[in-house]
Amino acid sequence: MKKHKLLIGGEWVDPQSGDWFESVNPFTAAPWALIPRGSKPDIDRAVAAARTAFYRSDWRGLTATARGAMLRRLADLIAAEAGRLSEIESTDNGKLIAEMRSQLNYIPQWFNYFGGLADKIEGRVIPIDKPGVFNFTREEPLGVIAAITPWNSPLMLAAWKLAPALAAGNTVVWKPSEFSSVSALVFGELFESAGFPPGVVNIVTGYGSEVGEPLITHPHVAKVAFTGGDKTGEHVYQLAAKGIKKITLELGGKSANIVFDDANLDDAVKGVVSGIFAATGQTCIAGSRALIQRSIHDQFIDRLLDLAKTARMGNPLDASTQVGPVTTRPQYEKVLDYIRIAKDEGAECRLGGAPATRPECGTGWFVEPTIFAGVKPEMRIAQEEVFGPVLSVIPFDDEDEAVRIANDTIYGLAAGVWTTSIRRALSMSERLEAGTVWINTYRAVSYMSPFGGYKRSGIGRENGMEAIREYLQTKSVWIDIAGNVPNPFVMR
Ligand code: TXE
């Protein structure tokens, strides 16, 4: 098993603890790599390196154009390594190689787009209301950014943070999930080749309490960019609040995929299946509630079952596999717990509802694609994020009821609407309380389009022009051009 190292100040180093822990392949449930167990002393060194790099002239003194070019060089290196990185991700977190390849081939676009934005960060000249004064604004980087990422799309969700943070001129300490650190550490090799000065990006692996907390609370960290569960997010927010730190949080959801009776049902069935069974349901945007108009409810469920039954489970490294294992043992147990809860609550299990024991699933953590019908909006299975291949089907009568049920959750990350009516599409896109609304499609994201949550799904936006503002602060500069100092006892 390869024993990995931490990236601190441009050097590959052992953790101060002298400890490593195993990263487990979810398809075999066997360890395959050793991850450094970082702790506070490593964070102290990494933040110090990032802070030094932030002020050093080989980063701070770069023109924005040169900084952007560096990001674009990184994009080219990622593209060249996409095959290797996607195999590592798939082995480490069990997501399908087909999905990981497409993510890795797409990730360079984040560095191209934000690399392109680097030299378009402009201040404003304000036509100020006071005579004899010139006033303008500067958009400046924040300093050291703490990037804390989860296991479900390890590099993609890191790119969403690193690309805008670096484009804006910040430096970064990145803590990947303890369940999926290998790809981050291999990715780390590319920064030096792309020309980033030492310390601009540092990677410290380990557990949330041992690495994440000292990182968030470090006095020299200016901002925390976090993706993870909402309970952890709440804790992270509290820790960051103590230091009055800036924050973005992306915390998952309970997204509704709403099918009206005027929809193209072939497309809608595929959309609902892709919303919940793609990536084994382990995505923040999972369409885990299918709201189906009552007039088509029964026939829609039949069609859903027909398609979901055909899902091929197995080795995520096999390009024909459609549903892979659950990534972590605790997550596997959580999903099975929710299946039990749903059954106890009286939901009707129409498909799956158990661990998958098919021979092609080997010793991995597999759960059968599961569909519950007769789900009531107030049930826990309809309110809480499962983060697995478990769909709750809820009937509704009309648009008002669909909106009421869809919005009746603490989350607000995404929603899907299936309809052929343009009036309904526009009206629903306005009425749904979600950061993303998809009409007649699902699970589309881009580096260009803002992404983030309403309500408990998060704070701030990733991707698009909105994202770079999350890593900048505005300074207002006042210059006297009149040459006379007015009455010093009166505000100018
Ligand atoms: O995530 P955590 P977990 C949801 C999903 C899942 C649940 C738990 O519902 O079942 O979260 O998953 C770091 N201080 N999502 O436990 O704990 C941790 O090391 C600082 C939704 O894996 O949120 C990892 O790097 N950091 C989600 C990161 O936080 C801490 C994606 C995320 O881990 C920390 C993943 C602490 N005290 C899970 N504790 C989405 N939004 O897509 C943990 N971490």
Coordinates of C-alpha atoms and ligand atoms in Angstrom, one line a residue, residues 148-152 157 175-179 206-209 212-213 216 226-230 232-233 235-236 239 250-252 283-284 331 334 385-387, ligand 1:
I148 CA -12.8 21.5 3.5
T149 CA -14.2 19.0 1.1
P150 CA -16.3 15.8 1.3
W151 CA -15.9 12.3 -0.2
N152 CA -18.6 12.2 -2.8
L157 CA -15.9 19.9 -5.2
K175 CA -8.4 19.4 3.9
P176 CA -10.0 16.6 1.9
S177 CA -12.3 14.0 3.4
E178 CA -10.6 11.3 5.4
F179 CA -12.6 8.8 3.3
G206 CA -6.9 13.7 8.5
Y207 CA -10.0 13.8 10.6
G208 CA -12.5 16.6 11.0
S209 CA -11.8 17.1 14.7
G212 CA -10.6 20.5 10.3
E213 CA -11.2 22.3 13.6
I216 CA -11.1 26.7 10.9
F226 CA -16.9 24.0 3.2
T227 CA -19.0 21.2 1.6
G228 CA -20.4 18.5 3.7
G229 CA -23.4 17.5 5.8
D230 CA -25.6 20.2 7.4
T232 CA -21.1 19.4 10.4
G233 CA -21.8 22.6 8.5
H235 CA -20.6 23.2 13.8
V236 CA -18.2 24.6 11.2
L239 CA -16.4 27.7 14.9
E250 CA -22.7 23.8 0.7
L251 CA -24.7 21.4 2.8
G252 CA -26.9 19.1 0.8
T283 CA -25.0 13.7 -4.3
C284 CA -26.0 16.9 -2.6
Q331 CA -22.9 5.9 5.2
K334 CA -27.0 5.2 7.6
E385 CA -31.1 13.7 3.8
V386 CA -30.4 10.0 3.2
F387 CA -27.6 10.4 0.7
Ligands
TXE1 O1 -19.8 14.5 6.1 P1 -19.1 15.6 6.9 P2 -19.9 12.9 6.4 C1 -24.0 14.7 4.1 C2 -24.7 13.3 3.8 C3 -24.0 12.4 4.7 C4 -23.6 13.3 5.9 C5 -22.4 12.8 6.7 O2 -26.1 13.4 4.3 O3 -24.7 11.3 5.1 O4 -23.4 14.5 5.3 O5 -21.3 12.6 5.8 C6 -14.9 17.4 7.6 N1 -14.6 20.4 11.8 N2 -23.1 15.0 3.1 O6 -19.8 12.6 7.8 O7 -18.8 15.2 8.3 C7 -14.7 16.0 7.2 O8 -13.5 15.5 7.6 C8 -14.1 20.6 10.5 C9 -23.5 16.0 2.1 O9 -18.9 12.3 5.5 O10 -19.9 16.8 6.7 C10 -14.8 16.2 5.6 O11 -13.6 16.7 5.1 N3 -14.3 19.7 9.5 C11 -22.4 16.5 1.3 C12 -15.9 17.2 5.5 O12 -16.0 17.9 6.8 C13 -15.0 18.6 9.8 C14 -21.3 15.7 1.0 C15 -17.3 16.7 5.2 O13 -17.6 15.7 6.2 C16 -15.5 18.4 11.1 C17 -21.0 14.8 2.0 C18 -15.3 19.3 12.1 N4 -15.7 19.1 13.3 C19 -21.9 14.4 3.0 N5 -16.1 17.2 11.0 C20 -22.8 17.5 0.2 N6 -23.2 18.7 0.6 O14 -22.7 17.2 -1.0 C21 -16.0 16.7 9.8 N7 -15.3 17.6 9.0

